[in-house]
PDB file of C-alpha atoms in Angstrom:
ATOM      1  CA  MET A1466     106.611 -41.881 -12.573  1.00 61.00           C
ATOM      2  CA  LYS A1467     105.405 -43.858  -9.751  1.00 62.00           C
ATOM      3  CA  GLU A1468     108.842 -45.428  -9.519  1.00 64.00           C
ATOM      4  CA  PHE A1469     110.168 -41.850  -8.991  1.00 62.00           C
ATOM      5  CA  PHE A1470     107.995 -41.106  -5.946  1.00 63.00           C
ATOM      6  CA  GLU A1471     108.648 -44.376  -4.437  1.00 61.00           C
ATOM      7  CA  THR A1472     112.431 -44.222  -4.806  1.00 65.00           C
ATOM      8  CA  SER A1473     113.134 -40.352  -4.065  1.00 69.00           C
ATOM      9  CA  ALA A1474     112.909 -38.877  -0.385  1.00 65.00           C
ATOM     10  CA  PHE A1475     112.148 -35.567  -1.759  1.00 78.00           C
ATOM     11  CA  ALA A1476     109.965 -36.197  -5.059  1.00 81.00           C
ATOM     12  CA  GLY A1477     106.970 -34.896  -3.162  1.00 83.00           C
ATOM     13  CA  VAL A1478     108.235 -31.588  -2.121  1.00 87.00           C
ATOM     14  CA  THR A1479     109.761 -31.263  -5.739  1.00 87.00           C
ATOM     15  CA  ILE A1480     106.271 -31.578  -7.431  1.00 88.00           C
ATOM     16  CA  SER A1481     104.619 -29.188  -5.026  1.00 89.00           C
ATOM     17  CA  LEU A1482     107.138 -26.412  -5.481  1.00 89.00           C
ATOM     18  CA  MET A1483     107.224 -26.580  -9.267  1.00 91.00           C
ATOM     19  CA  ALA A1484     103.309 -26.602  -9.237  1.00 90.00           C
ATOM     20  CA  TYR A1485     103.486 -23.519  -7.030  1.00 88.00           C
ATOM     21  CA  MET A1486     105.909 -21.750  -8.948  1.00 91.00           C
ATOM     22  CA  ALA A1487     104.041 -22.547 -11.958  1.00 90.00           C
ATOM     23  CA  GLY A1488     100.916 -20.930 -10.084  1.00 87.00           C
ATOM     24  CA  VAL A1489     103.121 -17.868  -9.098  1.00 88.00           C
ATOM     25  CA  TYR A1490     104.089 -17.441 -13.117  1.00 90.00           C
ATOM     26  CA  LEU A1491     100.327 -17.806 -14.122  1.00 88.00           C
ATOM     27  CA  LYS A1492      99.128 -15.131 -11.514  1.00 84.00           C
ATOM     28  CA  LYS A1493     102.206 -12.802 -12.640  1.00 86.00           C
ATOM     29  CA  LYS A1494     101.360 -13.208 -16.191  1.00 87.00           C
ATOM     30  CA  LEU A1495      97.862 -13.224 -16.160  1.00 83.00           C
ATOM     31  CA  LYS A1496      96.878 -10.734 -13.403  1.00 77.00           C
ATOM     32  CA  LEU A1497      93.560 -12.985 -12.528  1.00 75.00           C
ATOM     33  CA  GLY A1498      92.551 -13.493  -8.708  1.00 70.00           C
ATOM     34  CA  LEU A1499      91.351 -17.068 -10.260  1.00 74.00           C
ATOM     35  CA  PHE A1500      94.699 -18.287 -10.823  1.00 81.00           C
ATOM     36  CA  ASN A1501      95.844 -18.433  -7.115  1.00 81.00           C
ATOM     37  CA  PRO A1502      99.172 -19.600  -6.668  1.00 84.00           C
ATOM     38  CA  LEU A1503      97.946 -22.260  -3.913  1.00 81.00           C
ATOM     39  CA  LEU A1504      95.032 -23.131  -6.102  1.00 84.00           C
ATOM     40  CA  VAL A1505      96.908 -23.886  -9.339  1.00 88.00           C
ATOM     41  CA  SER A1506      99.347 -25.995  -7.252  1.00 88.00           C
ATOM     42  CA  ILE A1507      96.805 -27.946  -5.933  1.00 86.00           C
ATOM     43  CA  ILE A1508      94.948 -28.751  -9.003  1.00 89.00           C
ATOM     44  CA  ALA A1509      98.707 -29.169 -10.708  1.00 90.00           C
ATOM     45  CA  THR A1510      99.405 -31.485  -7.888  1.00 89.00           C
ATOM     46  CA  ILE A1511      96.381 -33.712  -7.994  1.00 89.00           C
ATOM     47  CA  VAL A1512      96.665 -33.888 -12.078  1.00 91.00           C
ATOM     48  CA  VAL A1513     100.223 -35.325 -11.613  1.00 88.00           C
ATOM     49  CA  LEU A1514      99.266 -37.961  -8.933  1.00 88.00           C
ATOM     50  CA  ALA A1515      96.436 -39.009 -10.730  1.00 88.00           C
ATOM     51  CA  VAL A1516      98.027 -39.506 -14.421  1.00 88.00           C
ATOM     52  CA  ALA A1517     101.089 -41.105 -12.440  1.00 85.00           C
ATOM     53  CA  HIS A1518      98.735 -43.609 -10.394  1.00 86.00           C
ATOM     54  CA  VAL A1519     100.473 -42.598  -7.368  1.00 85.00           C
ATOM     55  CA  ASP A1520      98.508 -42.714  -3.838  1.00 84.00           C
ATOM     56  CA  TYR A1521      98.475 -39.937  -1.473  1.00 81.00           C
ATOM     57  CA  ASP A1522     100.661 -41.884   1.182  1.00 82.00           C
ATOM     58  CA  THR A1523     103.549 -42.372  -1.134  1.00 84.00           C
ATOM     59  CA  TYR A1524     103.300 -38.766  -2.468  1.00 84.00           C
ATOM     60  CA  ASN A1525     103.144 -37.558   1.190  1.00 81.00           C
ATOM     61  CA  GLU A1526     106.460 -39.539   2.062  1.00 82.00           C
ATOM     62  CA  GLY A1527     108.480 -36.840   0.122  1.00 81.00           C
ATOM     63  CA  ALA A1528     105.963 -33.830   0.832  1.00 81.00           C
ATOM     64  CA  LYS A1529     105.793 -33.997   4.873  1.00 79.00           C
ATOM     65  CA  TYR A1530     108.555 -31.796   5.059  1.00 80.00           C
ATOM     66  CA  LEU A1531     106.755 -28.807   3.715  1.00 81.00           C
ATOM     67  CA  SER A1532     104.318 -29.183   6.628  1.00 75.00           C
ATOM     68  CA  TRP A1533     106.970 -28.671   9.122  1.00 79.00           C
ATOM     69  CA  LEU A1534     107.155 -25.170   7.970  1.00 79.00           C
ATOM     70  CA  LEU A1535     103.264 -24.388   8.540  1.00 72.00           C
ATOM     71  CA  THR A1536     103.952 -23.287  12.408  1.00 72.00           C
ATOM     72  CA  PRO A1537     107.017 -21.301  11.824  1.00 79.00           C
ATOM     73  CA  ALA A1538     105.648 -19.579   9.229  1.00 73.00           C
ATOM     74  CA  THR A1539     102.133 -18.850  11.148  1.00 69.00           C
ATOM     75  CA  VAL A1540     104.448 -17.613  13.988  1.00 74.00           C
ATOM     76  CA  CYS A1541     106.435 -15.089  11.788  1.00 76.00           C
ATOM     77  CA  LEU A1542     102.973 -13.299  11.160  1.00 69.00           C
ATOM     78  CA  ALA A1543     103.506 -11.668  14.551  1.00 72.00           C
ATOM     79  CA  ILE A1544     105.954  -9.737  12.823  1.00 77.00           C
ATOM     80  CA  PRO A1545     103.758  -7.379  11.126  1.00 73.00           C
ATOM     81  CA  LEU A1546     101.580  -7.002  14.194  1.00 70.00           C
ATOM     82  CA  TYR A1547     104.444  -5.838  16.364  1.00 75.00           C
ATOM     83  CA  GLU A1548     105.043  -3.342  13.762  1.00 75.00           C
ATOM     84  CA  GLN A1549     101.542  -2.010  14.467  1.00 74.00           C
ATOM     85  CA  PHE A1550     101.341  -2.691  17.861  1.00 78.00           C
ATOM     86  CA  GLU A1551     100.328   0.920  18.805  1.00 81.00           C
ATOM     87  CA  LEU A1552      97.539   1.194  16.247  1.00 77.00           C
ATOM     88  CA  LEU A1553      96.075  -2.452  18.256  1.00 79.00           C
ATOM     89  CA  LYS A1554      96.368  -0.572  21.367  1.00 81.00           C
ATOM     90  CA  SER A1555      94.292   2.354  20.607  1.00 83.00           C
ATOM     91  CA  ASN A1556      91.768   0.382  18.806  1.00 82.00           C
ATOM     92  CA  PHE A1557      91.790  -2.796  21.028  1.00 86.00           C
ATOM     93  CA  LYS A1558      87.941  -2.754  21.792  1.00 89.00           C
ATOM     94  CA  ALA A1559      86.721  -2.451  18.252  1.00 88.00           C
ATOM     95  CA  VAL A1560      89.450  -4.924  16.852  1.00 89.00           C
ATOM     96  CA  PHE A1561      88.040  -7.521  19.679  1.00 90.00           C
ATOM     97  CA  SER A1562      84.646  -6.944  18.733  1.00 92.00           C
ATOM     98  CA  GLY A1563      85.077  -7.146  15.002  1.00 91.00           C
ATOM     99  CA  ILE A1564      87.088 -10.545  15.389  1.00 92.00           C
ATOM    100  CA  LEU A1565      84.552 -11.882  17.866  1.00 94.00           C
ATOM    101  CA  ALA A1566      81.665 -10.887  15.017  1.00 94.00           C
ATOM    102  CA  GLY A1567      83.668 -13.000  12.543  1.00 93.00           C
ATOM    103  CA  VAL A1568      83.753 -16.118  14.514  1.00 95.00           C
ATOM    104  CA  ILE A1569      80.365 -16.136  15.633  1.00 95.00           C
ATOM    105  CA  THR A1570      79.068 -15.477  11.785  1.00 94.00           C
ATOM    106  CA  SER A1571      81.300 -18.160  10.402  1.00 94.00           C
ATOM    107  CA  LEU A1572      79.836 -20.884  13.267  1.00 95.00           C
ATOM    108  CA  VAL A1573      76.086 -19.290  12.784  1.00 96.00           C
ATOM    109  CA  THR A1574      76.773 -19.830   9.272  1.00 95.00           C
ATOM    110  CA  VAL A1575      77.834 -23.346   9.204  1.00 96.00           C
ATOM    111  CA  LEU A1576      74.784 -24.341  11.741  1.00 96.00           C
ATOM    112  CA  ALA A1577      72.191 -22.592   9.368  1.00 96.00           C
ATOM    113  CA  LEU A1578      73.603 -24.303   6.001  1.00 95.00           C
ATOM    114  CA  SER A1579      74.116 -27.750   7.881  1.00 95.00           C
ATOM    115  CA  SER A1580      70.611 -27.499   9.319  1.00 95.00           C
ATOM    116  CA  VAL A1581      68.992 -26.612   5.975  1.00 96.00           C
ATOM    117  CA  MET A1582      71.387 -29.342   3.926  1.00 95.00           C
ATOM    118  CA  GLY A1583      70.518 -32.324   6.590  1.00 95.00           C
ATOM    119  CA  LEU A1584      74.022 -32.646   7.301  1.00 94.00           C
ATOM    120  CA  SER A1585      74.840 -35.498  10.271  1.00 95.00           C
ATOM    121  CA  HIS A1586      76.538 -34.288  13.268  1.00 94.00           C
ATOM    122  CA  GLU A1587      79.930 -35.734  12.331  1.00 94.00           C
ATOM    123  CA  GLU A1588      79.712 -33.651   8.966  1.00 94.00           C
ATOM    124  CA  TYR A1589      78.522 -30.407  10.968  1.00 96.00           C
ATOM    125  CA  VAL A1590      81.303 -30.372  13.483  1.00 95.00           C
ATOM    126  CA  THR A1591      84.162 -30.942  10.522  1.00 96.00           C
ATOM    127  CA  LEU A1592      82.901 -27.867   8.839  1.00 96.00           C
ATOM    128  CA  LEU A1593      83.015 -25.529  12.275  1.00 95.00           C
ATOM    129  CA  PRO A1594      86.924 -24.883  12.359  1.00 94.00           C
ATOM    130  CA  LYS A1595      86.892 -23.931   8.561  1.00 94.00           C
ATOM    131  CA  SER A1596      87.848 -20.226   9.150  1.00 92.00           C
ATOM    132  CA  ILE A1597      90.761 -21.223  11.391  1.00 91.00           C
ATOM    133  CA  THR A1598      94.284 -22.357  10.577  1.00 85.00           C
ATOM    134  CA  THR A1599      94.899 -25.680   9.865  1.00 84.00           C
ATOM    135  CA  ALA A1600      97.003 -26.672  12.891  1.00 80.00           C
ATOM    136  CA  ILE A1601      94.535 -25.757  15.158  1.00 86.00           C
ATOM    137  CA  GLY A1602      91.271 -26.673  12.848  1.00 90.00           C
ATOM    138  CA  MET A1603      92.764 -30.267  12.617  1.00 88.00           C
ATOM    139  CA  GLY A1604      92.798 -30.567  16.388  1.00 89.00           C
ATOM    140  CA  VAL A1605      89.076 -28.884  16.790  1.00 92.00           C
ATOM    141  CA  SER A1606      87.588 -31.502  14.396  1.00 93.00           C
ATOM    142  CA  GLU A1607      89.376 -34.170  15.832  1.00 92.00           C
ATOM    143  CA  GLU A1608      88.033 -33.649  19.128  1.00 93.00           C
ATOM    144  CA  LEU A1609      84.665 -32.892  18.370  1.00 94.00           C
ATOM    145  CA  GLY A1610      84.431 -36.264  16.418  1.00 94.00           C
ATOM    146  CA  GLY A1611      84.672 -34.709  12.668  1.00 94.00           C
ATOM    147  CA  TYR A1612      86.360 -36.080   9.683  1.00 94.00           C
ATOM    148  CA  VAL A1613      89.926 -34.194   9.923  1.00 91.00           C
ATOM    149  CA  THR A1614      91.062 -34.956   6.369  1.00 87.00           C
ATOM    150  CA  ILE A1615      87.628 -33.275   5.152  1.00 93.00           C
ATOM    151  CA  THR A1616      88.446 -30.401   7.623  1.00 94.00           C
ATOM    152  CA  VAL A1617      91.775 -29.619   6.376  1.00 88.00           C
ATOM    153  CA  ALA A1618      90.530 -29.524   2.674  1.00 89.00           C
ATOM    154  CA  VAL A1619      87.644 -27.157   3.782  1.00 94.00           C
ATOM    155  CA  ILE A1620      90.110 -25.087   5.620  1.00 93.00           C
ATOM    156  CA  ILE A1621      92.263 -24.460   2.413  1.00 88.00           C
ATOM    157  CA  ILE A1622      89.550 -23.994   0.368  1.00 90.00           C
ATOM    158  CA  THR A1623      88.295 -21.445   2.647  1.00 93.00           C
ATOM    159  CA  GLY A1624      91.356 -19.501   2.515  1.00 91.00           C
ATOM    160  CA  VAL A1625      91.901 -19.900  -1.270  1.00 88.00           C
ATOM    161  CA  LEU A1626      88.573 -18.230  -1.761  1.00 90.00           C
ATOM    162  CA  GLY A1627      89.023 -15.548   0.611  1.00 91.00           C
ATOM    163  CA  ASN A1628      92.332 -15.009  -1.119  1.00 87.00           C
ATOM    164  CA  ILE A1629      90.692 -14.664  -4.432  1.00 87.00           C
ATOM    165  CA  PHE A1630      87.726 -12.565  -3.571  1.00 90.00           C
ATOM    166  CA  ALA A1631      88.946 -10.624  -0.613  1.00 90.00           C
ATOM    167  CA  GLU A1632      89.681  -7.507  -2.285  1.00 88.00           C
ATOM    168  CA  ILE A1633      86.765  -7.658  -4.652  1.00 90.00           C
ATOM    169  CA  ILE A1634      84.238  -7.784  -1.732  1.00 92.00           C
ATOM    170  CA  CYS A1635      85.847  -4.999   0.139  1.00 92.00           C
ATOM    171  CA  LYS A1636      85.467  -2.887  -3.095  1.00 91.00           C
ATOM    172  CA  ILE A1637      81.630  -3.993  -3.842  1.00 93.00           C
ATOM    173  CA  PHE A1638      80.841  -3.077  -0.046  1.00 91.00           C
ATOM    174  CA  LYS A1639      83.139   0.019   0.344  1.00 91.00           C
ATOM    175  CA  ILE A1640      85.071  -1.184   2.960  1.00 90.00           C
ATOM    176  CA  HIS A1641      87.967   1.230   2.800  1.00 91.00           C
ATOM    177  CA  GLU A1642      89.372   1.270   6.566  1.00 91.00           C
ATOM    178  CA  PRO A1643      92.593  -0.885   6.956  1.00 91.00           C
ATOM    179  CA  VAL A1644      92.164  -2.126   9.951  1.00 90.00           C
ATOM    180  CA  ALA A1645      88.151  -3.492   9.075  1.00 92.00           C
ATOM    181  CA  LYS A1646      89.621  -5.330   5.859  1.00 93.00           C
ATOM    182  CA  GLY A1647      92.444  -6.992   7.943  1.00 92.00           C
ATOM    183  CA  LEU A1648      90.034  -8.091  10.655  1.00 92.00           C
ATOM    184  CA  ALA A1649      87.523  -9.315   8.386  1.00 93.00           C
ATOM    185  CA  ILE A1650      90.110 -11.440   5.841  1.00 93.00           C
ATOM    186  CA  GLY A1651      91.999 -12.850   8.719  1.00 91.00           C
ATOM    187  CA  SER A1652      89.045 -14.203  10.545  1.00 92.00           C
ATOM    188  CA  ALA A1653      87.111 -15.522   7.464  1.00 92.00           C
ATOM    189  CA  SER A1654      90.059 -16.719   5.574  1.00 91.00           C
ATOM    190  CA  HIS A1655      93.170 -17.560   7.895  1.00 87.00           C
ATOM    191  CA  ALA A1656      96.817 -17.539   6.950  1.00 83.00           C
ATOM    192  CA  ILE A1657      96.290 -17.776   3.032  1.00 86.00           C
ATOM    193  CA  GLY A1658      93.588 -14.958   3.196  1.00 89.00           C
ATOM    194  CA  THR A1659      96.355 -12.964   5.262  1.00 88.00           C
ATOM    195  CA  ALA A1660      98.795 -13.272   2.328  1.00 85.00           C
ATOM    196  CA  LYS A1661      96.238 -11.105   0.074  1.00 87.00           C
ATOM    197  CA  ALA A1662      95.870  -8.798   3.380  1.00 90.00           C
ATOM    198  CA  MET A1663      99.398  -8.078   3.458  1.00 87.00           C
ATOM    199  CA  GLU A1664      99.655  -7.521  -0.738  1.00 86.00           C
ATOM    200  CA  MET A1665      96.955  -4.834   0.648  1.00 90.00           C
ATOM    201  CA  GLY A1666      98.856  -3.282   3.037  1.00 89.00           C
ATOM    202  CA  GLU A1667     101.004  -3.247   6.073  1.00 86.00           C
ATOM    203  CA  ILE A1668      97.978  -2.255   8.396  1.00 88.00           C
ATOM    204  CA  GLU A1669      95.307  -5.121   6.917  1.00 90.00           C
ATOM    205  CA  GLY A1670      98.408  -7.570   6.958  1.00 88.00           C
ATOM    206  CA  ALA A1671      99.251  -6.778  10.776  1.00 86.00           C
ATOM    207  CA  MET A1672      95.273  -6.627  11.684  1.00 88.00           C
ATOM    208  CA  SER A1673      94.679  -9.859   9.972  1.00 89.00           C
ATOM    209  CA  SER A1674      97.676 -11.827  11.446  1.00 86.00           C
ATOM    210  CA  LEU A1675      96.386 -10.987  14.818  1.00 86.00           C
ATOM    211  CA  SER A1676      92.473 -12.288  13.739  1.00 89.00           C
ATOM    212  CA  ILE A1677      94.455 -15.762  13.003  1.00 87.00           C
ATOM    213  CA  ALA A1678      95.335 -16.060  16.655  1.00 83.00           C
ATOM    214  CA  VAL A1679      92.534 -14.813  18.265  1.00 88.00           C
ATOM    215  CA  SER A1680      89.950 -16.476  16.068  1.00 90.00           C
ATOM    216  CA  GLY A1681      91.586 -19.709  16.613  1.00 88.00           C
ATOM    217  CA  ILE A1682      91.333 -19.489  20.317  1.00 88.00           C
ATOM    218  CA  LEU A1683      87.690 -18.063  19.949  1.00 92.00           C
ATOM    219  CA  THR A1684      86.680 -20.961  17.911  1.00 94.00           C
ATOM    220  CA  VAL A1685      88.279 -23.647  19.892  1.00 91.00           C
ATOM    221  CA  ILE A1686      86.157 -22.236  22.760  1.00 93.00           C
ATOM    222  CA  LEU A1687      82.653 -21.639  21.025  1.00 95.00           C
ATOM    223  CA  ALA A1688      83.176 -24.553  18.806  1.00 94.00           C
ATOM    224  CA  SER A1689      82.643 -27.005  21.450  1.00 92.00           C
ATOM    225  CA  VAL A1690      79.422 -24.815  22.446  1.00 95.00           C
ATOM    226  CA  PHE A1691      78.133 -24.933  18.936  1.00 95.00           C
ATOM    227  CA  ALA A1692      78.734 -28.589  18.483  1.00 94.00           C
ATOM    228  CA  ASN A1693      75.582 -29.337  20.840  1.00 93.00           C
ATOM    229  CA  PHE A1694      73.714 -27.256  18.468  1.00 93.00           C
ATOM    230  CA  LEU A1695      72.935 -30.079  15.741  1.00 88.00           C
TER     231      LEU A1695
END
């Protein structure tokens, strides 16, 4: 198996796609939020690499092509936003206030928990960009002096949890307004959460897509301020 990864240019892509397809199958078959396709694919890929004794660099040589699609996929989220542009214009103040509240809540929560748990400055700034898309979060973490690889892992975990629990939380707190749902999901769990928002409805998906971009910009600005608090 290790030799297969070392000699094949697309071994990483193949394993990743097969693991994701397995996750999609389990989600459709069992209909449980816990079987999120991304979460299943991550666990399955880790198991394969561990059993085959394949290191990350060898795996990434064949899987790096997938990351090239990250930016185009994020840009494509602008399409549902365009389709709901009139709704955005009529609710502009509420939309911006909601996203700002989500960003500040995320940063304050990281600050509070880091203080309670006695994290170092490097560990603290590593967690600050947890709720924004990976492409932006990596840059923020690196600029602030955090551990970029851990930031990526935290961002993915945040997104997966948002994808799994978003609908349940909306039901528990009786959040029925589509705009509110979309803004909350997008500002808390970026693109992975937005996938769930799109399943919930067009308006939810559009507002969540908007939140990704605006939350990213606001976090870049505010994270540099919050970085000085610990």
